[in-house]
């Protein structure tokens, strides 16, 4: 126990001796700087007496100053003085040549439709069929077609029935009766002028 205590005291004395040595060195350095006339932070006491000499600079002449003033006055140094606007540079690029639009050929005038009569000669088209095919009844192939025709009074209608081969209004021939349409021919016209009338959805 006594040996450990003596070892700790020896270490403390050694550290104290090192610190005292460092402090002594700092005091000696500070004294040397003060003795030589320098401050502790560096620099010399006579630093204000240093002369700065400009080298390799041409001498300044008063005539050069006067000439420079005249040039500045002649160059328009006044920013508020009126000046003529600069001449715009003309545009020498030729305008683009317009591309002509393609001309459409005139549409041909449709020729009036010419129907073919029963004798093979041309004749005016037949009148349109003015009835609606609203249904049929009876067994096949003896279907009876039902047509709705507008009545003489507004809002009224008339129902006509016909079998294949019947003629309505001495103009329309019921040529064929099908499930969804009928074929109507025209008196005095070739069968090529026949028209198909679909079943009405009303």
Coordinates of C-alpha atoms in Angstrom, one line a residue:
X1 CA 0.0 0.0 0.0
X2 CA 2.8 2.4 0.9
X3 CA 4.6 1.5 -2.4
X4 CA 1.5 2.5 -4.4
X5 CA 1.2 5.8 -2.6
X6 CA 4.9 6.6 -3.1
X7 CA 4.5 5.8 -6.9
X8 CA 1.5 8.2 -7.2
X9 CA 3.4 11.0 -5.4
X10 CA 6.3 10.5 -7.8
X11 CA 4.1 10.8 -10.9
X12 CA 2.5 14.0 -9.5
X13 CA 6.0 15.5 -8.9
X14 CA 7.1 14.6 -12.4
X15 CA 4.0 16.2 -14.0
X16 CA 4.5 19.4 -11.9
X17 CA 8.2 19.5 -13.0
X18 CA 7.2 19.3 -16.7
X19 CA 4.6 22.0 -16.4
X20 CA 7.1 24.3 -14.6
X21 CA 9.6 23.7 -17.3
X22 CA 7.1 24.6 -20.1
X23 CA 6.1 27.8 -18.2
X24 CA 9.7 28.8 -17.8
X25 CA 10.3 28.4 -21.5
X26 CA 7.3 30.6 -22.3
X27 CA 8.5 33.3 -19.9
X28 CA 11.9 33.3 -21.5
X29 CA 10.5 33.7 -25.0
X30 CA 8.2 36.5 -23.9
X31 CA 11.0 38.4 -22.3
X32 CA 13.2 38.0 -25.3
X33 CA 10.5 39.5 -27.6
X34 CA 9.9 42.4 -25.2
X35 CA 13.6 43.1 -25.0
X36 CA 14.0 43.2 -28.8
X37 CA 11.1 45.7 -29.1
X38 CA 8.5 43.4 -30.7
X39 CA 5.0 42.8 -29.4
X40 CA 3.8 39.4 -28.3
X41 CA 1.5 39.1 -31.3
X42 CA 4.2 39.8 -33.9
X43 CA 5.1 42.8 -36.0
X44 CA 7.6 45.5 -35.3
X45 CA 7.3 48.9 -33.6
X46 CA 8.5 50.8 -36.6
X47 CA 6.1 49.2 -39.1
X48 CA 4.4 52.6 -39.7
X49 CA 7.6 54.1 -41.1
X50 CA 7.7 51.7 -44.1
X51 CA 7.9 53.5 -47.5
X52 CA 6.0 52.0 -50.4
X53 CA 7.6 52.7 -53.8
X54 CA 5.6 52.2 -57.0
X55 CA 7.8 50.6 -59.7
X56 CA 7.4 50.3 -63.5
X57 CA 4.6 52.9 -63.7
X58 CA 4.7 55.7 -66.4
X59 CA 4.5 59.3 -65.2
X60 CA 1.2 61.0 -65.3
X61 CA 1.0 64.0 -67.6
X62 CA -1.6 66.8 -67.3
X63 CA -1.8 67.0 -71.1
X64 CA -3.1 63.5 -71.2
X65 CA -5.9 64.3 -68.7
X66 CA -7.0 67.3 -70.8
X67 CA -7.0 65.3 -74.0
X68 CA -9.0 62.5 -72.4
X69 CA -11.6 65.0 -71.2
X70 CA -12.0 66.4 -74.8
X71 CA -12.4 62.9 -76.2
X72 CA -15.0 62.1 -73.6
X73 CA -17.0 65.3 -74.4
X74 CA -16.9 64.7 -78.2
X75 CA -18.0 61.0 -77.8
X76 CA -21.4 61.9 -76.5
X77 CA -20.9 61.3 -72.8
X78 CA -24.2 62.9 -72.0
X79 CA -26.8 60.0 -71.7
X80 CA -29.7 62.5 -72.0
X81 CA -28.6 64.0 -75.3
X82 CA -30.7 63.3 -78.4
X83 CA -29.3 60.9 -80.9
X84 CA -30.6 59.8 -84.2
X85 CA -31.9 56.2 -84.1
X86 CA -29.7 53.7 -85.9
X87 CA -30.6 52.9 -89.5
X88 CA -32.2 49.5 -89.5
X89 CA -30.6 46.8 -91.6
X90 CA -32.7 46.0 -94.6
X91 CA -34.0 42.4 -94.8
X92 CA -32.6 41.0 -98.0
X93 CA -34.3 37.7 -97.6
X94 CA -36.9 37.3 -100.4
X95 CA -40.4 36.4 -99.2
X96 CA -41.4 32.8 -99.5
X97 CA -43.2 31.8 -102.6
X98 CA -46.8 30.8 -101.8
X99 CA -47.6 27.2 -102.6
X100 CA -50.7 27.1 -104.8
X101 CA -53.4 24.9 -103.4
X102 CA -54.4 22.0 -105.5
X103 CA -57.5 22.6 -107.5
X104 CA -60.2 20.0 -107.1
X105 CA -61.8 18.9 -110.3
X106 CA -65.5 19.9 -110.4
X107 CA -67.9 17.3 -109.3
X108 CA -69.8 15.8 -112.1
X109 CA -73.5 16.7 -112.2
X110 CA -75.4 13.5 -111.4
X111 CA -77.6 12.4 -114.2
X112 CA -81.2 12.1 -113.4
X113 CA -82.2 8.6 -112.6
X114 CA -84.0 6.9 -115.4
X115 CA -86.2 3.8 -114.7
X116 CA -86.8 1.0 -117.1
X117 CA -90.4 0.4 -118.2
X118 CA -92.0 -3.0 -118.8
X119 CA -91.4 -2.6 -122.5
X120 CA -87.7 -1.9 -121.9
X121 CA -87.9 1.8 -122.7
X122 CA -86.7 4.4 -120.2
X123 CA -89.2 6.3 -118.2
X124 CA -89.4 8.5 -115.0
X125 CA -88.7 6.7 -111.7
X126 CA -91.8 5.1 -110.1
X127 CA -93.4 6.8 -107.1
X128 CA -92.2 5.8 -103.6
X129 CA -94.1 3.1 -101.7
X130 CA -96.3 5.0 -99.2
X131 CA -97.2 2.2 -96.8
X132 CA -95.5 0.5 -93.8
X133 CA -95.2 -3.3 -93.6
X134 CA -96.4 -4.0 -90.1
X135 CA -96.6 -7.8 -90.2
X136 CA -98.1 -10.8 -91.7
X137 CA -100.4 -13.7 -90.7
X138 CA -101.5 -17.1 -92.1
X139 CA -99.4 -20.2 -92.8
X140 CA -96.5 -20.3 -95.3
X141 CA -96.5 -20.0 -98.2
X142 CA -99.9 -18.3 -98.0
X143 CA -98.8 -15.3 -96.0
X144 CA -101.1 -12.3 -95.8
X145 CA -99.2 -9.0 -95.5
X146 CA -100.6 -6.1 -93.4
X147 CA -99.8 -2.5 -94.4
X148 CA -100.5 0.7 -92.6
X149 CA -101.4 3.7 -94.7
X150 CA -101.9 7.3 -93.5
X151 CA -105.6 8.2 -93.5
X152 CA -107.2 11.2 -95.0
X153 CA -107.5 12.9 -91.6
X154 CA -104.4 14.0 -89.7
X155 CA -103.3 11.4 -87.2
X156 CA -105.5 8.7 -88.6
X157 CA -104.3 5.5 -90.3
X158 CA -105.7 2.7 -92.5
X159 CA -104.8 -0.9 -92.5
X160 CA -104.6 -2.8 -95.8
X161 CA -104.0 -6.5 -96.3
X162 CA -102.8 -8.2 -99.4
X163 CA -101.4 -11.5 -100.7
X164 CA -98.6 -12.0 -103.2
X165 CA -99.8 -10.8 -106.6
X166 CA -102.3 -8.2 -105.3
X167 CA -102.1 -4.6 -106.7
X168 CA -102.6 -1.6 -104.3
X169 CA -103.9 1.7 -105.7
X170 CA -103.4 0.3 -109.2
X171 CA -99.7 1.2 -108.8
X172 CA -97.9 -1.1 -106.3
X173 CA -97.6 -4.9 -106.9
X174 CA -97.1 -7.2 -103.9
X175 CA -94.6 -9.6 -105.5
X176 CA -93.2 -11.4 -102.4
X177 CA -94.0 -11.6 -98.7
X178 CA -91.2 -12.7 -96.3
X179 CA -90.8 -12.9 -92.6
X180 CA -89.0 -9.6 -92.3
X181 CA -89.7 -7.8 -95.5
X182 CA -91.9 -7.6 -98.6
X183 CA -90.9 -7.0 -102.3
X184 CA -93.0 -4.3 -104.0
X185 CA -93.1 -3.9 -107.8
X186 CA -94.7 -1.2 -109.9
X187 CA -97.2 -1.4 -112.6
X188 CA -95.7 -0.7 -116.0
X189 CA -92.1 -1.1 -114.8
X190 CA -89.5 -3.7 -115.3
X191 CA -89.0 -6.1 -112.3
X192 CA -85.5 -4.6 -112.0
X193 CA -87.2 -1.5 -110.5
X194 CA -88.7 -3.6 -107.6
X195 CA -87.9 -2.4 -104.1
X196 CA -87.8 -4.2 -100.7
X197 CA -89.7 -2.8 -97.8
X198 CA -88.5 -4.0 -94.3
X199 CA -90.8 -4.8 -91.4
X200 CA -91.6 -1.7 -89.5
X201 CA -90.3 -1.5 -85.9
X202 CA -93.2 0.8 -84.7

